[in-house]
C-alpha cells in the first residue's frame, strides 16, 4: 500500500469541461470520462461524493495544495480480508505551458495567497492563479489531472480532468479504435500518454520558435537597434516554465513506470 507525489511551482486550470452521464463512454468493462475539476468540486458535490466512494478517489486530490501543483503521481492498493488486491487506484497531474506567436509581457498577475494568511477562507480554493485570459498575451496553461480505478474483475475506470478540447477529441478517437488489456491498471492511461507527449512536444518547440526567430531577426539587422529586453525576459521566463514542467512530467512518468 503506498502513495507518492511530486509537486512544484503552483499552477491550476479553469478550463470548463463537461461532467455527467452523457460524457461517460463504455466499452465492455472499460470506462472513461472527461471532466472539469471546477464542476466536479463546486457544482456537483453529490456526484463527487458518489464517485469518491465508488471509485476510491482520495479527496486530497482536490485540495488547494494539489490543485496548485505543477505535477505529481501516486497510487494506492486496497486489500481485502484475505490480503488480496480489491482495488488498485493511481492518479497523476501534468501541466504544460503553450506559447503562441503573439507572446508579450503581461502587465498584471493574480497573486498567490499563503495557506495560513488571514482571510483565506473568504477565497475559493478553486480560484485560478492562471486562467484563459492569458491567451491574449500569447500563452496558456494546460493543467490536466488523471485518476484511474481498477478491480481484479476487470472493471477499469479512467477520469481525465481539464483536458484541452482538441486533446479530448484525439483521446476519444484513440480509445474507440484501440483494444486495451483490462487486466492492467495502467492500460488506458497509456493511450492518453501519446497525446500528452504531443502536447509537451508542441510546448518545447513553441519556445524554440521564439528563440530562433529572435536570433534570425538580430542577424538581419543592418543598424544597431535597441534591444527589447522585456521580450527577451518573457521568452526566458516561459522557457524556464517549460523546462520545469517537462522535468516534473519525466519524474512522474518514471514513478508510474515503476508500478506498471
XYZ file of N, CA and C in Angstrom:
780
model
N 0.851 -1.191 0.000
C 0.000 0.000 0.000
C 0.879 1.230 0.000
N 0.654 2.143 -0.943
C 1.547 3.280 -0.996
C 0.948 4.475 -1.676
N 1.569 5.613 -1.470
C 1.157 6.836 -2.109
C 2.389 7.684 -2.287
N 2.548 8.257 -3.437
C 3.702 9.116 -3.652
C 3.288 10.281 -4.515
N 3.966 11.382 -4.369
C 3.636 12.551 -5.171
C 4.836 13.455 -5.287
N 4.818 14.269 -6.348
C 5.862 15.261 -6.553
C 5.159 16.557 -6.909
N 5.556 17.641 -6.302
C 4.894 18.904 -6.557
C 5.919 20.007 -6.707
N 5.512 21.129 -7.324
C 6.443 22.225 -7.512
C 5.715 23.540 -7.672
N 6.090 24.343 -8.667
C 5.523 25.670 -8.884
C 4.006 25.592 -8.965
N 3.328 26.511 -8.347
C 1.873 26.443 -8.289
C 1.238 26.745 -9.633
N 0.295 25.905 -10.008
C -0.449 26.045 -11.249
C -1.860 25.520 -11.007
N -2.818 25.959 -11.799
C -4.109 25.303 -11.815
C -4.841 25.726 -13.074
N -5.970 25.071 -13.347
C -6.689 25.324 -14.575
C -8.135 25.668 -14.302
N -8.739 26.436 -15.178
C -10.142 26.755 -15.029
C -10.900 26.483 -16.319
N -10.315 25.686 -17.216
C -10.982 25.375 -18.463
C -12.275 24.626 -18.191
N -13.429 25.093 -18.735
C -14.688 24.400 -18.497
C -14.792 23.154 -19.358
N -15.033 22.028 -18.751
C -15.219 20.771 -19.458
C -16.416 20.080 -18.838
N -17.143 19.312 -19.635
C -18.364 18.697 -19.137
C -18.086 17.555 -18.170
N -19.063 17.291 -17.336
C -19.029 16.114 -16.490
C -20.458 15.644 -16.309
N -20.684 14.364 -16.376
C -22.035 13.829 -16.228
C -22.180 12.539 -16.988
N -23.335 11.938 -16.894
C -23.540 10.633 -17.520
C -23.431 10.700 -19.032
N -23.749 11.864 -19.634
C -23.671 11.971 -21.079
C -22.239 12.024 -21.573
N -21.283 12.182 -20.669
C -19.869 12.221 -21.055
C -19.209 10.853 -20.906
N -19.867 9.934 -20.252
C -19.267 8.634 -19.988
C -19.395 7.721 -21.196
N -18.327 7.068 -21.530
C -18.321 6.145 -22.651
C -17.930 4.769 -22.145
N -18.697 3.787 -22.491
C -18.465 2.438 -22.001
C -18.079 1.528 -23.175
N -17.157 0.669 -22.901
C -16.774 -0.325 -23.893
C -16.363 -1.563 -23.125
N -17.287 -2.490 -23.007
C -17.034 -3.660 -22.191
C -16.937 -3.245 -20.740
N -15.835 -3.607 -20.087
C -15.632 -3.255 -18.689
C -14.714 -2.048 -18.536
N -14.460 -1.378 -19.640
C -13.610 -0.189 -19.599
C -14.480 1.061 -19.676
N -14.226 2.012 -18.784
C -14.988 3.252 -18.770
C -14.023 4.432 -18.741
N -14.350 5.485 -19.461
C -13.542 6.693 -19.370
C -14.441 7.912 -19.489
N -14.004 8.998 -18.893
C -14.821 10.205 -18.855
C -13.940 11.438 -18.843
N -14.429 12.530 -19.451
C -13.757 13.819 -19.409
C -14.530 14.716 -18.447
N -13.820 15.389 -17.560
C -14.487 16.180 -16.528
C -13.763 17.487 -16.262
N -14.479 18.417 -15.688
C -13.923 19.684 -15.221
C -13.746 19.610 -13.712
N -12.572 19.951 -13.230
C -12.339 19.936 -11.788
C -13.289 20.884 -11.070
N -13.498 22.067 -11.642
C -14.393 23.038 -11.024
C -15.803 22.489 -10.897
N -16.312 21.875 -11.972
C -17.644 21.281 -11.921
C -17.688 20.141 -10.921
N -16.644 19.354 -10.913
C -16.596 18.186 -10.030
C -16.616 18.593 -8.563
N -15.921 19.676 -8.230
C -15.801 20.070 -6.821
C -16.862 21.065 -6.373
N -17.318 21.938 -7.285
C -18.208 23.024 -6.874
C -19.674 22.828 -7.242
N -19.938 22.349 -8.453
C -21.319 22.306 -8.932
C -21.945 20.923 -8.874
N -21.164 19.914 -8.545
C -21.727 18.560 -8.471
C -21.217 17.844 -7.228
N -21.470 18.397 -6.038
C -20.940 17.794 -4.807
C -21.451 16.384 -4.544
N -22.707 16.119 -4.876
C -23.259 14.787 -4.641
C -22.623 13.763 -5.573
N -22.419 14.168 -6.821
C -21.753 13.279 -7.774
C -20.335 13.001 -7.315
N -19.679 14.038 -6.813
C -18.309 13.871 -6.321
C -18.263 12.851 -5.188
N -19.149 12.994 -4.213
C -19.169 12.065 -3.088
C -19.438 10.642 -3.551
N -20.363 10.516 -4.498
C -20.712 9.192 -5.008
C -19.528 8.533 -5.706
N -18.837 9.305 -6.553
C -17.703 8.750 -7.288
C -16.509 8.490 -6.376
N -16.300 9.368 -5.393
C -15.198 9.146 -4.450
C -15.389 7.830 -3.706
N -16.625 7.531 -3.375
C -16.916 6.289 -2.659
C -16.825 5.086 -3.587
N -17.425 5.206 -4.766
C -17.458 4.079 -5.698
C -16.082 3.733 -6.247
N -15.293 4.763 -6.570
C -14.007 4.548 -7.238
C -12.809 4.690 -6.306
N -13.049 4.987 -5.040
C -11.967 5.185 -4.063
C -11.056 6.342 -4.460
N -11.680 7.452 -4.868
C -10.919 8.652 -5.220
C -10.494 9.363 -3.940
N -9.208 9.576 -3.714
C -8.764 10.269 -2.493
C -9.156 11.744 -2.531
N -9.861 12.244 -1.528
C -10.310 13.643 -1.504
C -9.171 14.656 -1.600
N -7.973 14.284 -1.153
C -6.875 15.262 -1.152
C -6.504 15.718 -2.556
N -6.887 14.967 -3.582
C -6.562 15.353 -4.953
C -7.182 16.693 -5.328
N -8.246 17.079 -4.639
C -8.937 18.320 -4.968
C -8.653 19.427 -3.958
N -7.691 19.193 -3.094
C -7.294 20.233 -2.156
C -6.423 21.269 -2.865
N -6.380 22.451 -2.300
C -5.679 23.580 -2.921
C -4.213 23.272 -3.207
N -3.534 22.636 -2.264
C -2.115 22.346 -2.434
C -1.870 21.511 -3.681
N -2.714 20.512 -3.903
C -2.537 19.630 -5.051
C -3.004 20.290 -6.344
N -4.097 21.069 -6.274
C -4.613 21.723 -7.461
C -3.709 22.849 -7.951
N -2.836 23.353 -7.091
C -1.898 24.398 -7.489
C -0.499 23.840 -7.766
N -0.384 22.539 -7.806
C 0.910 21.902 -8.061
C 1.164 21.812 -9.555
N 2.431 21.751 -9.942
C 2.736 21.614 -11.366
C 2.960 20.164 -11.781
N 2.634 19.223 -10.892
C 2.682 17.823 -11.295
C 2.977 16.871 -10.164
N 2.439 15.681 -10.256
C 2.704 14.621 -9.280
C 2.128 13.316 -9.809
N 2.458 12.230 -9.157
C 1.897 10.919 -9.491
C 1.890 10.072 -8.233
N 0.887 9.243 -8.086
C 0.798 8.381 -6.916
C -0.130 7.209 -7.162
N -0.182 6.296 -6.220
C -1.057 5.130 -6.360
C -1.445 4.622 -4.982
N -2.444 3.751 -4.959
C -2.883 3.149 -3.704
C -3.430 1.751 -3.991
N -3.140 0.826 -3.104
C -3.631 -0.548 -3.241
C -4.487 -0.877 -2.025
N -5.722 -1.260 -2.272
C -6.619 -1.673 -1.195
C -6.728 -3.194 -1.194
N -6.502 -3.787 -0.036
C -6.546 -5.243 0.095
C -7.808 -5.674 0.832
N -8.305 -6.864 0.485
C -9.456 -7.399 1.199
C -8.981 -8.172 2.427
N -9.890 -8.833 3.103
C -9.529 -9.544 4.326
C -8.558 -10.687 4.071
N -8.577 -11.209 2.872
C -7.666 -12.300 2.516
C -6.325 -11.773 2.013
N -6.131 -10.444 2.134
C -4.894 -9.784 1.699
C -4.682 -9.875 0.192
N -5.784 -9.939 -0.537
C -5.728 -9.911 -1.992
C -6.174 -8.530 -2.470
N -5.672 -8.142 -3.642
C -5.998 -6.815 -4.166
C -7.497 -6.695 -4.428
N -8.087 -5.706 -3.802
C -9.514 -5.435 -4.002
C -9.715 -4.295 -4.998
N -8.901 -3.249 -4.843
C -8.950 -2.101 -5.750
C -7.554 -1.502 -5.883
N -7.171 -1.180 -7.106
C -5.899 -0.502 -7.365
C -6.235 0.836 -8.005
N -5.765 1.906 -7.415
C -6.008 3.231 -7.979
C -4.688 3.954 -8.224
N -4.668 4.764 -9.241
C -3.492 5.616 -9.471
C -3.952 6.963 -10.019
N -3.170 7.997 -9.730
C -3.540 9.352 -10.114
C -2.299 10.124 -10.528
N -2.504 11.166 -11.300
C -1.370 11.976 -11.759
C -1.866 13.342 -12.211
N -0.943 14.269 -12.261
C -1.237 15.625 -12.730
C -0.100 16.076 -13.630
N -0.449 16.643 -14.771
C 0.546 17.117 -15.729
C 0.181 18.538 -16.156
N 1.140 19.440 -16.100
C 0.913 20.820 -16.527
C 1.844 21.153 -17.687
N 1.310 21.896 -18.626
C 2.056 22.231 -19.842
C 1.836 23.703 -20.168
N 2.893 24.416 -20.477
C 2.763 25.806 -20.922
C 2.936 25.854 -22.432
N 1.956 26.437 -23.110
C 1.996 26.573 -24.560
C 2.118 28.045 -24.920
N 3.164 28.388 -25.657
C 3.372 29.766 -26.110
C 2.933 29.900 -27.564
N 2.458 31.093 -27.919
C 1.991 31.358 -29.276
C 2.802 32.491 -29.898
N 2.522 32.784 -31.169
C 3.314 33.768 -31.903
C 3.222 35.167 -31.300
N 2.079 35.501 -30.705
C 1.883 36.859 -30.184
C 2.341 37.009 -28.737
N 3.349 36.252 -28.334
C 3.852 36.295 -26.963
C 4.299 37.712 -26.593
N 3.814 38.191 -25.445
C 4.161 39.536 -24.991
C 4.122 39.590 -23.465
N 4.803 40.561 -22.871
C 4.790 40.685 -21.411
C 3.382 40.944 -20.884
N 3.074 40.357 -19.741
C 1.784 40.551 -19.089
C 1.952 41.596 -17.990
N 1.075 42.590 -17.961
C 1.225 43.719 -17.039
C 0.587 43.473 -15.674
N -0.264 42.478 -15.562
C -0.920 42.180 -14.288
C -0.762 40.702 -13.963
N -1.039 40.343 -12.722
C -0.964 38.945 -12.335
C -1.890 38.698 -11.150
N -2.230 37.411 -10.932
C -3.036 37.009 -9.784
C -2.089 36.527 -8.699
N -1.997 37.224 -7.573
C -1.040 36.831 -6.533
C -1.429 35.535 -5.851
N -0.426 34.795 -5.431
C -0.672 33.588 -4.649
C -0.849 33.977 -3.193
N -1.900 33.464 -2.557
C -2.178 33.759 -1.155
C -1.713 32.594 -0.297
N -0.834 32.827 0.679
C -0.361 31.746 1.552
C -1.521 31.032 2.229
N -1.319 29.762 2.523
C -2.380 28.933 3.092
C -2.906 29.466 4.417
N -2.044 30.044 5.231
C -2.455 30.461 6.568
C -2.647 31.970 6.685
N -2.724 32.639 5.544
C -2.914 34.086 5.592
C -4.347 34.416 6.004
N -4.554 35.378 6.903
C -5.909 35.761 7.319
C -6.770 36.150 6.124
N -8.009 35.664 6.133
C -8.919 35.990 5.043
C -8.946 34.962 3.946
N -8.108 33.935 4.057
C -8.058 32.915 3.013
C -9.386 32.186 2.894
N -10.085 32.026 4.014
C -11.350 31.303 3.984
C -12.401 31.999 3.125
N -12.178 33.270 2.858
C -13.123 34.007 2.035
C -12.838 33.841 0.551
N -11.777 33.169 0.254
C -11.397 32.961 -1.140
C -11.539 31.493 -1.488
N -12.134 31.228 -2.661
C -12.344 29.849 -3.080
C -11.022 29.169 -3.378
N -10.888 27.916 -2.934
C -9.680 27.157 -3.230
C -9.523 26.941 -4.722
N -10.616 27.068 -5.464
C -10.582 26.797 -6.890
C -10.335 28.051 -7.724
N -10.063 29.179 -7.074
C -9.750 30.378 -7.837
C -8.431 30.182 -8.564
N -8.452 30.415 -9.850
C -7.289 30.115 -10.674
C -6.174 31.132 -10.500
N -4.954 30.637 -10.389
C -3.789 31.508 -10.428
C -3.546 31.926 -11.871
N -3.837 31.019 -12.802
C -3.745 31.297 -14.232
C -5.088 30.934 -14.855
N -5.542 31.730 -15.774
C -6.821 31.466 -16.415
C -6.747 31.693 -17.907
N -7.889 31.579 -18.599
C -7.917 31.717 -20.058
C -7.530 33.104 -20.549
N -7.552 34.115 -19.658
C -7.200 35.475 -20.071
C -5.756 35.590 -20.538
N -4.918 34.625 -20.171
C -3.508 34.687 -20.566
C -3.315 34.490 -22.067
N -4.315 33.926 -22.747
C -4.192 33.674 -24.187
C -3.962 34.976 -24.947
N -4.585 36.058 -24.487
C -4.412 37.339 -25.172
C -2.976 37.841 -25.093
N -2.203 37.303 -24.161
C -0.794 37.676 -24.031
C 0.126 36.674 -24.736
N -0.475 35.694 -25.402
C 0.323 34.779 -26.204
C 0.758 33.503 -25.526
N 0.074 33.088 -24.462
C 0.425 31.825 -23.809
C -0.748 31.336 -22.968
N -0.724 30.058 -22.653
C -1.739 29.493 -21.762
C -1.204 28.223 -21.107
N -1.873 27.837 -20.022
C -1.516 26.620 -19.294
C -2.533 25.523 -19.574
N -2.038 24.304 -19.800
C -2.880 23.115 -19.784
C -2.578 22.424 -18.458
N -3.582 22.306 -17.601
C -3.367 21.737 -16.270
C -4.296 20.541 -16.105
N -3.765 19.371 -16.351
C -4.581 18.170 -16.505
C -4.363 17.173 -15.374
N -5.445 16.560 -14.958
C -5.372 15.545 -13.916
C -5.980 14.239 -14.401
N -5.481 13.139 -13.881
C -5.975 11.821 -14.279
C -6.147 10.943 -13.048
N -7.231 10.196 -13.051
C -7.472 9.236 -11.971
C -8.003 7.953 -12.585
N -7.420 6.822 -12.168
C -7.860 5.520 -12.668
C -8.138 4.580 -11.507
N -9.197 3.807 -11.646
C -9.569 2.809 -10.641
C -9.708 1.459 -11.334
N -9.067 0.446 -10.769
C -9.063 -0.888 -11.379
C -9.413 -1.935 -10.335
N -10.221 -2.895 -10.755
C -10.580 -4.019 -9.890
C -10.198 -5.319 -10.584
N -9.824 -6.340 -9.829
C -9.415 -7.620 -10.413
C -10.466 -8.230 -11.337
N -11.715 -7.841 -11.160
C -12.778 -8.358 -12.020
C -12.637 -7.863 -13.452
N -11.810 -6.836 -13.637
C -11.597 -6.291 -14.969
C -12.249 -4.947 -15.188
N -12.913 -4.404 -14.179
C -13.536 -3.090 -14.307
C -12.461 -2.012 -14.200
N -12.300 -1.239 -15.252
C -11.255 -0.215 -15.318
C -11.890 1.125 -15.673
N -11.735 2.103 -14.803
C -12.334 3.424 -14.996
C -11.245 4.490 -15.010
N -11.306 5.381 -15.991
C -10.348 6.483 -16.099
C -11.107 7.797 -16.210
N -10.786 8.755 -15.347
C -11.362 10.099 -15.422
C -10.247 11.074 -15.779
N -10.470 11.857 -16.831
C -9.495 12.839 -17.293
C -10.026 14.235 -16.968
N -9.288 14.989 -16.177
C -9.730 16.309 -15.741
C -9.055 17.434 -16.526
N -9.859 18.369 -16.996
C -9.385 19.649 -17.553
C -8.476 19.500 -18.769
N -8.815 18.589 -19.649
C -8.041 18.435 -20.880
C -8.476 19.470 -21.911
N -7.546 19.953 -22.749
C -7.937 20.841 -23.849
C -8.933 20.119 -24.750
N -9.849 20.856 -25.327
C -10.883 20.251 -26.173
C -10.275 19.418 -27.296
N -9.210 19.933 -27.918
C -8.587 19.211 -29.022
C -8.026 17.870 -28.559
N -7.533 17.822 -27.327
C -6.977 16.575 -26.799
C -8.076 15.582 -26.462
N -9.207 16.084 -25.986
C -10.330 15.201 -25.696
C -10.746 14.437 -26.944
N -10.845 15.151 -28.052
C -11.268 14.522 -29.306
C -10.281 13.455 -29.755
N -8.991 13.760 -29.653
C -7.972 12.800 -30.080
C -7.960 11.570 -29.180
N -8.082 11.790 -27.868
C -8.071 10.668 -26.932
C -9.309 9.810 -27.111
N -10.453 10.458 -27.319
C -11.683 9.696 -27.531
C -11.565 8.825 -28.771
N -11.002 9.384 -29.837
C -10.816 8.615 -31.064
C -9.871 7.441 -30.839
N -8.800 7.681 -30.076
C -7.841 6.616 -29.777
C -8.486 5.524 -28.940
N -9.248 5.920 -27.935
C -9.917 4.953 -27.069
C -10.876 4.071 -27.860
N -11.601 4.693 -28.787
C -12.608 3.955 -29.543
C -12.004 3.019 -30.585
N -10.755 3.256 -30.948
C -10.150 2.461 -32.013
C -9.108 1.464 -31.516
N -8.890 1.419 -30.198
C -7.891 0.503 -29.649
C -8.497 -0.425 -28.605
N -7.996 -1.623 -28.580
C -8.367 -2.582 -27.548
C -7.274 -2.577 -26.489
N -7.679 -2.510 -25.237
C -6.692 -2.463 -24.161
C -6.793 -3.699 -23.288
N -5.719 -3.978 -22.592
C -5.670 -5.100 -21.657
C -6.249 -4.638 -20.327
N -7.508 -4.993 -20.055
C -8.154 -4.509 -18.835
C -7.643 -5.223 -17.593
N -6.690 -6.127 -17.761
C -6.071 -6.748 -16.586
C -4.927 -5.887 -16.057
N -4.622 -4.794 -16.785
C -3.536 -3.882 -16.405
C -4.123 -2.543 -15.967
N -3.909 -2.112 -14.724
C -4.473 -0.846 -14.234
C -4.034 0.387 -15.023
N -2.908 0.291 -15.747
C -2.370 1.455 -16.450
C -2.656 1.430 -17.951
N -3.402 0.453 -18.421
C -3.555 0.268 -19.862
C -4.247 1.440 -20.554
N -5.303 1.996 -19.968
C -5.979 3.114 -20.622
C -5.134 4.388 -20.575
N -4.364 4.563 -19.514
C -3.526 5.758 -19.421
C -2.452 5.757 -20.500
N -2.012 4.586 -20.918
C -1.006 4.509 -21.974
C -1.521 5.129 -23.268
N -2.828 5.014 -23.508
C -3.409 5.628 -24.699
C -3.457 7.150 -24.547
N -3.657 7.625 -23.339
C -3.655 9.061 -23.060
C -2.242 9.629 -23.183
N -1.260 8.845 -22.795
C 0.129 9.294 -22.769
C 0.598 9.768 -24.136
N 0.132 9.128 -25.185
C 0.543 9.527 -26.532
C 0.153 10.981 -26.815
N -1.042 11.372 -26.395
C -1.484 12.755 -26.590
C -0.712 13.712 -25.687
N -0.408 13.289 -24.466
C 0.389 14.121 -23.568
C 1.757 14.424 -24.179
N 2.361 13.422 -24.776
C 3.675 13.617 -25.397
C 3.595 14.633 -26.529
N 2.500 14.618 -27.289
C 2.326 15.603 -28.362
C 2.259 17.020 -27.784
N 1.518 17.171 -26.696
C 1.380 18.493 -26.084
C 2.710 19.007 -25.545
N 3.478 18.132 -24.903
C 4.793 18.544 -24.398
C 5.731 18.877 -25.554
N 5.645 18.120 -26.623
C 6.490 18.375 -27.787
C 6.170 19.745 -28.386
N 4.876 20.050 -28.525
C 4.469 21.360 -29.045
C 4.945 22.481 -28.120
N 4.901 22.232 -26.814
C 5.324 23.233 -25.835
C 6.797 23.587 -26.004
N 7.635 22.570 -26.130
C 9.077 22.792 -26.287
C 9.373 23.526 -27.594
N 8.742 23.091 -28.682
C 9.005 23.711 -29.973
C 8.490 25.146 -30.039
N 7.436 25.451 -29.296
C 6.908 26.820 -29.323
C 7.929 27.804 -28.761
N 8.650 27.406 -27.720
C 9.700 28.261 -27.165
C 10.890 28.316 -28.107
N 11.210 27.180 -28.697
C 12.328 27.138 -29.648
C 12.073 28.103 -30.798
N 10.818 28.172 -31.277
C 10.493 29.064 -32.388
C 10.748 30.524 -32.026
N 10.400 30.916 -30.811
C 10.622 32.298 -30.386
C 12.117 32.614 -30.301
N 12.890 31.675 -29.791
C 14.341 31.882 -29.688
C 14.964 31.991 -31.073
N 14.589 31.074 -31.971
C 15.143 31.079 -33.328
C 14.730 32.334 -34.089
N 13.490 32.765 -33.888
C 13.022 33.980 -34.554
C 13.809 35.199 -34.084
N 14.083 35.256 -32.780
C 14.869 36.365 -32.234
C 16.281 36.368 -32.823
N 16.896 35.214 -32.865
C 18.256 35.112 -33.405
C 18.298 35.519 -34.869
N 17.299 35.069 -35.635
C 17.265 35.404 -37.058
C 17.071 36.908 -37.265
N 16.221 37.517 -36.444
C 15.975 38.957 -36.546
C 17.235 39.751 -36.224
N 17.967 39.317 -35.195
C 19.199 40.008 -34.813
C 20.227 39.958 -35.935
N 20.303 38.828 -36.635
C 21.297 38.688 -37.713
C 20.959 39.570 -38.911
N 19.668 39.854 -39.103
C 19.258 40.639 -40.271
C 19.404 42.147 -40.056
N 19.656 42.569 -38.845
C 19.761 43.999 -38.550
C 20.993 44.601 -39.224
N 20.773 45.686 -39.963
C 21.878 46.386 -40.598
C 22.441 47.471 -39.687
N 21.563 48.027 -38.842
C 21.985 49.051 -37.893
C 21.637 48.598 -36.478
N 22.447 48.976 -35.514
C 22.138 48.612 -34.127
C 20.784 49.179 -33.699
N 19.945 48.345 -33.180
C 18.629 48.751 -32.683
C 18.547 48.376 -31.211
N 17.916 49.234 -30.441
C 17.808 48.982 -29.010
C 17.174 47.616 -28.745
N 17.808 46.849 -27.911
C 17.330 45.503 -27.597
C 16.057 45.558 -26.764
N 15.076 44.750 -27.135
C 13.818 44.663 -26.390
C 14.008 43.649 -25.261
N 14.524 44.139 -24.146
C 14.822 43.242 -23.034
C 13.559 42.673 -22.390
N 12.467 43.402 -22.465
C 11.206 42.893 -21.906
C 10.771 41.629 -22.632
N 10.911 41.637 -23.943
C 10.532 40.461 -24.720
C 11.511 39.307 -24.466
N 12.795 39.629 -24.380
C 13.786 38.593 -24.083
C 13.499 37.942 -22.731
N 13.158 38.766 -21.761
C 12.831 38.241 -20.432
C 11.600 37.349 -20.510
N 10.619 37.755 -21.305
C 9.388 36.965 -21.424
C 9.683 35.596 -22.024
N 10.503 35.562 -23.062
C 10.869 34.285 -23.675
C 11.608 33.406 -22.672
N 12.540 34.009 -21.937
C 13.309 33.246 -20.944
C 12.404 32.728 -19.832
N 11.461 33.559 -19.394
C 10.553 33.167 -18.305
C 9.724 31.953 -18.702
N 9.167 31.996 -19.893
C 8.346 30.875 -20.344
C 9.209 29.645 -20.624
N 10.438 29.888 -21.073
C 11.345 28.764 -21.291
C 11.643 28.022 -19.999
N 11.813 28.769 -18.906
C 12.041 28.156 -17.593
C 10.836 27.321 -17.186
N 9.638 27.853 -17.408
C 8.421 27.116 -17.049
C 8.293 25.826 -17.853
N 8.593 25.911 -19.134
C 8.529 24.716 -19.983
C 9.498 23.657 -19.477
N 10.704 24.074 -19.127
C 11.704 23.137 -18.615
C 11.264 22.530 -17.288
N 10.705 23.353 -16.404
C 10.254 22.862 -15.101
C 9.163 21.805 -15.249
N 8.149 22.122 -16.027
C 7.022 21.199 -16.161
C 7.431 19.914 -16.868
N 8.340 20.029 -17.832
C 8.816 18.836 -18.521
C 9.597 17.945 -17.563
N 10.407 18.543 -16.704
C 11.185 17.776 -15.725
C 10.276 17.055 -14.737
N 9.238 17.756 -14.262
C 8.299 17.132 -13.328
C 7.553 15.990 -14.011
N 7.170 16.185 -15.263
C 6.460 15.138 -16.003
C 7.321 13.886 -16.145
N 8.596 14.078 -16.420
C 9.508 12.936 -16.557
C 9.597 12.166 -15.249
N 9.720 12.886 -14.132
C 9.786 12.216 -12.833
C 8.480 11.483 -12.517
N 7.357 12.097 -12.858
C 6.064 11.459 -12.599
C 5.910 10.183 -13.415
N 6.316 10.230 -14.680
C 6.200 9.050 -15.537
C 7.145 7.943 -15.082
N 8.323 8.316 -14.611
C 9.237 7.309 -14.061
C 8.624 6.653 -12.833
N 7.966 7.462 -12.010
C 7.292 6.944 -10.826
C 6.207 5.949 -11.220
N 5.429 6.298 -12.228
C 4.362 5.406 -12.687
C 4.943 4.150 -13.321
N 6.056 4.318 -14.042
C 6.679 3.175 -14.699
C 7.168 2.114 -13.734
N 7.506 2.520 -12.527
C 7.966 1.562 -11.520
C 6.853 0.624 -11.068
N 5.609 1.027 -11.293
C 4.476 0.221 -10.837
C 3.683 -0.368 -11.994
N 4.145 -0.095 -13.225
C 3.424 -0.583 -14.402
C 3.544 -2.099 -14.528
